[in-house]
PDB file of C-alpha atoms in Angstrom:
ATOM      1  CA  MET A  10     -33.006   5.180  43.411  1.00 42.00           C
ATOM      2  CA  ARG A  11     -34.872   2.822  41.128  1.00 47.00           C
ATOM      3  CA  LYS A  12     -35.186   5.408  38.324  1.00 45.00           C
ATOM      4  CA  TYR A  13     -31.369   5.591  38.060  1.00 42.00           C
ATOM      5  CA  SER A  14     -31.112   1.870  37.362  1.00 45.00           C
ATOM      6  CA  VAL A  15     -32.585   2.562  33.906  1.00 45.00           C
ATOM      7  CA  ILE A  16     -30.251   5.462  33.141  1.00 43.00           C
ATOM      8  CA  LEU A  17     -27.039   3.816  34.380  1.00 41.00           C
ATOM      9  CA  PRO A  18     -26.783   1.202  31.582  1.00 46.00           C
ATOM     10  CA  ALA A  19     -27.376   3.933  28.982  1.00 42.00           C
ATOM     11  CA  LEU A  20     -24.623   6.096  30.502  1.00 38.00           C
ATOM     12  CA  LEU A  21     -22.211   3.167  30.592  1.00 40.00           C
ATOM     13  CA  SER A  22     -22.982   2.430  26.951  1.00 42.00           C
ATOM     14  CA  LEU A  23     -22.437   6.092  26.006  1.00 38.00           C
ATOM     15  CA  SER A  24     -19.148   6.126  27.935  1.00 37.00           C
ATOM     16  CA  ASN A  25     -17.934   2.991  26.126  1.00 40.00           C
ATOM     17  CA  ASN A  26     -18.856   4.490  22.754  1.00 38.00           C
ATOM     18  CA  LEU A  27     -16.934   7.684  23.561  1.00 36.00           C
ATOM     19  CA  LYS A  28     -13.850   5.662  24.536  1.00 37.00           C
ATOM     20  CA  MET A  29     -14.034   3.768  21.257  1.00 38.00           C
ATOM     21  CA  SER A  30     -14.389   6.948  19.188  1.00 37.00           C
ATOM     22  CA  SER A  31     -11.270   8.551  20.688  1.00 44.00           C
ATOM     23  CA  GLN A  32      -9.061   5.937  19.079  1.00 71.00           C
ATOM     24  CA  THR A  33      -5.350   5.839  19.828  1.00 88.00           C
ATOM     25  CA  ASN A  34      -2.965   5.800  16.872  1.00 96.00           C
ATOM     26  CA  LYS A  35      -1.344   2.412  16.321  1.00 97.00           C
ATOM     27  CA  ILE A  36       2.321   1.954  15.431  1.00 98.00           C
ATOM     28  CA  LEU A  37       3.858  -1.284  14.189  1.00 98.00           C
ATOM     29  CA  ILE A  38       7.617  -1.523  14.755  1.00 98.00           C
ATOM     30  CA  VAL A  39       9.380  -4.140  12.635  1.00 98.00           C
ATOM     31  CA  ASP A  40      13.008  -4.762  13.594  1.00 97.00           C
ATOM     32  CA  ASP A  41      15.151  -7.835  14.255  1.00 96.00           C
ATOM     33  CA  GLU A  42      16.797  -6.117  17.234  1.00 96.00           C
ATOM     34  CA  PRO A  43      14.598  -6.594  20.352  1.00 97.00           C
ATOM     35  CA  ASP A  44      16.308  -3.622  22.032  1.00 97.00           C
ATOM     36  CA  VAL A  45      15.139  -1.303  19.245  1.00 97.00           C
ATOM     37  CA  ILE A  46      11.548  -2.548  19.533  1.00 98.00           C
ATOM     38  CA  GLU A  47      11.666  -2.167  23.317  1.00 98.00           C
ATOM     39  CA  PHE A  48      13.170   1.349  23.175  1.00 98.00           C
ATOM     40  CA  LEU A  49      10.710   2.621  20.576  1.00 98.00           C
ATOM     41  CA  SER A  50       7.706   0.877  22.151  1.00 98.00           C
ATOM     42  CA  TYR A  51       8.452   2.422  25.532  1.00 98.00           C
ATOM     43  CA  ASN A  52       8.830   5.927  24.107  1.00 98.00           C
ATOM     44  CA  PHE A  53       5.799   5.787  21.815  1.00 98.00           C
ATOM     45  CA  ARG A  54       3.585   4.352  24.579  1.00 97.00           C
ATOM     46  CA  LYS A  55       4.799   7.141  26.869  1.00 97.00           C
ATOM     47  CA  ASN A  56       3.504   9.531  24.179  1.00 96.00           C
ATOM     48  CA  GLY A  57       0.064   7.886  24.025  1.00 96.00           C
ATOM     49  CA  TYR A  58       0.464   5.474  21.121  1.00 97.00           C
ATOM     50  CA  GLU A  59      -0.566   1.827  20.944  1.00 97.00           C
ATOM     51  CA  VAL A  60       2.429  -0.241  19.798  1.00 98.00           C
ATOM     52  CA  GLU A  61       3.084  -3.758  18.493  1.00 98.00           C
ATOM     53  CA  GLY A  62       6.411  -5.254  17.477  1.00 98.00           C
ATOM     54  CA  ALA A  63       7.516  -7.767  14.847  1.00 98.00           C
ATOM     55  CA  ALA A  64      10.949  -9.390  14.454  1.00 97.00           C
ATOM     56  CA  ASN A  65      11.085  -9.494  10.635  1.00 96.00           C
ATOM     57  CA  GLY A  66       9.180  -8.602   7.478  1.00 95.00           C
ATOM     58  CA  THR A  67       7.210 -11.846   7.360  1.00 95.00           C
ATOM     59  CA  GLU A  68       5.973 -11.374  10.918  1.00 96.00           C
ATOM     60  CA  GLY A  69       5.335  -7.710  10.063  1.00 96.00           C
ATOM     61  CA  ILE A  70       2.999  -8.676   7.194  1.00 95.00           C
ATOM     62  CA  TYR A  71       0.960 -10.866   9.557  1.00 95.00           C
ATOM     63  CA  LYS A  72       0.851  -8.163  12.253  1.00 96.00           C
ATOM     64  CA  VAL A  73      -0.414  -5.587   9.746  1.00 96.00           C
ATOM     65  CA  SER A  74      -3.454  -7.786   9.109  1.00 91.00           C
ATOM     66  CA  SER A  75      -4.207  -8.429  12.782  1.00 94.00           C
ATOM     67  CA  PHE A  76      -3.110  -5.115  14.369  1.00 95.00           C
ATOM     68  CA  ASN A  77      -4.162  -2.723  11.581  1.00 94.00           C
ATOM     69  CA  PRO A  78      -1.512  -0.037  12.287  1.00 97.00           C
ATOM     70  CA  ASP A  79      -1.810   3.623  11.322  1.00 96.00           C
ATOM     71  CA  ILE A  80       1.931   3.753  10.587  1.00 97.00           C
ATOM     72  CA  ILE A  81       4.812   1.279  10.288  1.00 97.00           C
ATOM     73  CA  ILE A  82       8.413   1.814  11.363  1.00 97.00           C
ATOM     74  CA  ALA A  83      10.689  -0.853   9.887  1.00 96.00           C
ATOM     75  CA  ASP A  84      14.339  -1.770   9.722  1.00 94.00           C
ATOM     76  CA  ILE A  85      15.733  -2.377   6.243  1.00 90.00           C
ATOM     77  CA  MET A  86      17.994  -5.378   6.858  1.00 89.00           C
ATOM     78  CA  MET A  87      16.249  -8.259   8.632  1.00 91.00           C
ATOM     79  CA  PRO A  88      16.225 -12.057   8.345  1.00 90.00           C
ATOM     80  CA  SER A  89      13.407 -13.926   6.582  1.00 90.00           C
ATOM     81  CA  MET A  90      12.128 -10.846   4.725  1.00 91.00           C
ATOM     82  CA  ASP A  91      13.769  -7.438   4.662  1.00 89.00           C
ATOM     83  CA  GLY A  92      11.912  -4.183   5.177  1.00 90.00           C
ATOM     84  CA  ILE A  93      11.983  -3.124   1.517  1.00 88.00           C
ATOM     85  CA  VAL A  94      10.345  -6.356   0.326  1.00 90.00           C
ATOM     86  CA  MET A  95       7.767  -6.100   3.129  1.00 92.00           C
ATOM     87  CA  CYS A  96       7.038  -2.495   2.154  1.00 91.00           C
ATOM     88  CA  ARG A  97       6.592  -3.325  -1.534  1.00 89.00           C
ATOM     89  CA  LEU A  98       4.236  -6.190  -0.698  1.00 92.00           C
ATOM     90  CA  LEU A  99       2.147  -3.966   1.570  1.00 93.00           C
ATOM     91  CA  LYS A 100       2.079  -1.069  -0.915  1.00 90.00           C
ATOM     92  CA  SER A 101       0.859  -3.447  -3.639  1.00 91.00           C
ATOM     93  CA  HIS A 102      -2.153  -4.454  -1.523  1.00 89.00           C
ATOM     94  CA  GLU A 103      -5.235  -2.220  -1.755  1.00 91.00           C
ATOM     95  CA  LEU A 104      -6.006  -2.367   1.989  1.00 91.00           C
ATOM     96  CA  HIS A 105      -2.496  -1.468   3.099  1.00 92.00           C
ATOM     97  CA  LYS A 106      -1.083   0.754   0.367  1.00 91.00           C
ATOM     98  CA  ASP A 107      -1.792   4.017   2.206  1.00 93.00           C
ATOM     99  CA  ILE A 108      -0.153   3.070   5.514  1.00 95.00           C
ATOM    100  CA  PRO A 109       2.870   5.355   5.926  1.00 95.00           C
ATOM    101  CA  LEU A 110       6.150   3.507   6.359  1.00 94.00           C
ATOM    102  CA  ILE A 111       9.309   4.969   7.889  1.00 94.00           C
ATOM    103  CA  PHE A 112      12.519   3.005   7.399  1.00 91.00           C
ATOM    104  CA  LEU A 113      15.263   2.704   9.999  1.00 91.00           C
ATOM    105  CA  SER A 114      18.732   1.549   9.129  1.00 82.00           C
ATOM    106  CA  ALA A 115      22.344   1.596  10.181  1.00 81.00           C
ATOM    107  CA  THR A 116      23.460   0.771   6.643  1.00 70.00           C
ATOM    108  CA  GLN A 117      26.065   2.900   4.912  1.00 67.00           C
ATOM    109  CA  ASP A 118      25.047   1.393   1.555  1.00 66.00           C
ATOM    110  CA  SER A 119      23.732   4.338  -0.467  1.00 65.00           C
ATOM    111  CA  TYR A 120      22.004   2.024  -2.983  1.00 63.00           C
ATOM    112  CA  GLN A 121      20.023   0.355  -0.198  1.00 62.00           C
ATOM    113  CA  ALA A 122      19.168   3.720   1.369  1.00 64.00           C
ATOM    114  CA  MET A 123      17.946   4.960  -2.025  1.00 65.00           C
ATOM    115  CA  ASN A 124      15.780   1.835  -2.465  1.00 66.00           C
ATOM    116  CA  ALA A 125      14.311   2.385   0.992  1.00 64.00           C
ATOM    117  CA  ALA A 126      13.565   6.030   0.256  1.00 63.00           C
ATOM    118  CA  MET A 127      11.830   5.071  -2.995  1.00 69.00           C
ATOM    119  CA  ALA A 128       9.791   2.257  -1.410  1.00 72.00           C
ATOM    120  CA  GLY A 129       8.794   3.916   1.870  1.00 78.00           C
ATOM    121  CA  ASP A 130       7.642   7.345   2.986  1.00 83.00           C
ATOM    122  CA  ASP A 131      10.660   8.408   5.052  1.00 85.00           C
ATOM    123  CA  TYR A 132      14.060   7.255   6.275  1.00 84.00           C
ATOM    124  CA  VAL A 133      15.842   7.625   9.635  1.00 87.00           C
ATOM    125  CA  SER A 134      19.379   6.421  10.236  1.00 85.00           C
ATOM    126  CA  LYS A 135      20.487   4.472  13.292  1.00 88.00           C
ATOM    127  CA  PRO A 136      21.345   5.162  16.031  1.00 91.00           C
ATOM    128  CA  ILE A 137      17.793   6.414  16.442  1.00 94.00           C
ATOM    129  CA  LYS A 138      17.132   9.780  17.992  1.00 94.00           C
ATOM    130  CA  PHE A 139      13.569   9.622  19.280  1.00 96.00           C
ATOM    131  CA  SER A 140      13.381  13.420  19.226  1.00 95.00           C
ATOM    132  CA  ILE A 141      13.733  13.219  15.415  1.00 94.00           C
ATOM    133  CA  LEU A 142      11.540  10.147  14.870  1.00 96.00           C
ATOM    134  CA  LEU A 143       8.510  11.328  16.889  1.00 97.00           C
ATOM    135  CA  PRO A 144       7.862  14.481  14.788  1.00 95.00           C
ATOM    136  CA  LEU A 145       8.229  12.419  11.586  1.00 93.00           C
ATOM    137  CA  VAL A 146       5.638   9.924  12.826  1.00 96.00           C
ATOM    138  CA  GLU A 147       3.276  12.740  13.827  1.00 95.00           C
ATOM    139  CA  LYS A 148       3.735  14.416  10.426  1.00 93.00           C
ATOM    140  CA  HIS A 149       2.874  11.221   8.551  1.00 93.00           C
ATOM    141  CA  LEU A 150      -0.098  10.452  10.783  1.00 93.00           C
ATOM    142  CA  LEU A 151      -1.459  13.968  10.318  1.00 89.00           C
ATOM    143  CA  HIS A 152      -0.884  13.857   6.567  1.00 81.00           C
ATOM    144  CA  GLY A 153      -2.545  10.449   6.316  1.00 72.00           C
ATOM    145  CA  LYS A 154      -5.619  11.585   8.268  1.00 56.00           C
ATOM    146  CA  HIS A 155      -6.040  14.678   6.093  1.00 41.00           C
ATOM    147  CA  SER A 156      -5.753  12.550   2.950  1.00 47.00           C
ATOM    148  CA  VAL A 157      -8.461  10.174   4.184  1.00 43.00           C
ATOM    149  CA  GLU A 158     -10.704  13.084   5.263  1.00 39.00           C
ATOM    150  CA  ASN A 159     -10.335  14.749   1.855  1.00 40.00           C
ATOM    151  CA  GLU A 160     -11.149  11.497   0.045  1.00 42.00           C
ATOM    152  CA  THR A 161     -14.322  10.977   2.112  1.00 38.00           C
ATOM    153  CA  LYS A 162     -15.486  14.557   1.459  1.00 39.00           C
ATOM    154  CA  GLN A 163     -15.228  14.157  -2.315  1.00 43.00           C
TER     155      GLN A 163
END
């Protein structure tokens, strides 16, 4: 029994390292409507994602630094700082420029939708159909991982 007391800590350490290497994708949801954050958080968590929420662009900027998301889903029109301004600030920063950003909006303003499409990586109109949003998120996460893998191989 005594000989296992030496092996057990090594196995626990190996187990912890394996858990850390199988990292869950992180999604930051930035929207001023708590119901939207709750709905999306529930559905993404149910699909194995780690999720954080932010109520506006300013809070979103701070959460990006602390949470380090793999993808951001953001509303366009929000108080304090809208999603387009937040996106442009993040894309201008070296550490955050490659984080995919999907915009959500209920706006019928084609100029604003065009600005969002030019600033971000994709656009989904409200009301949100999770069955449409989930494949978009997966596509961007897959694309982003392949881009990083290709850069590290070169």
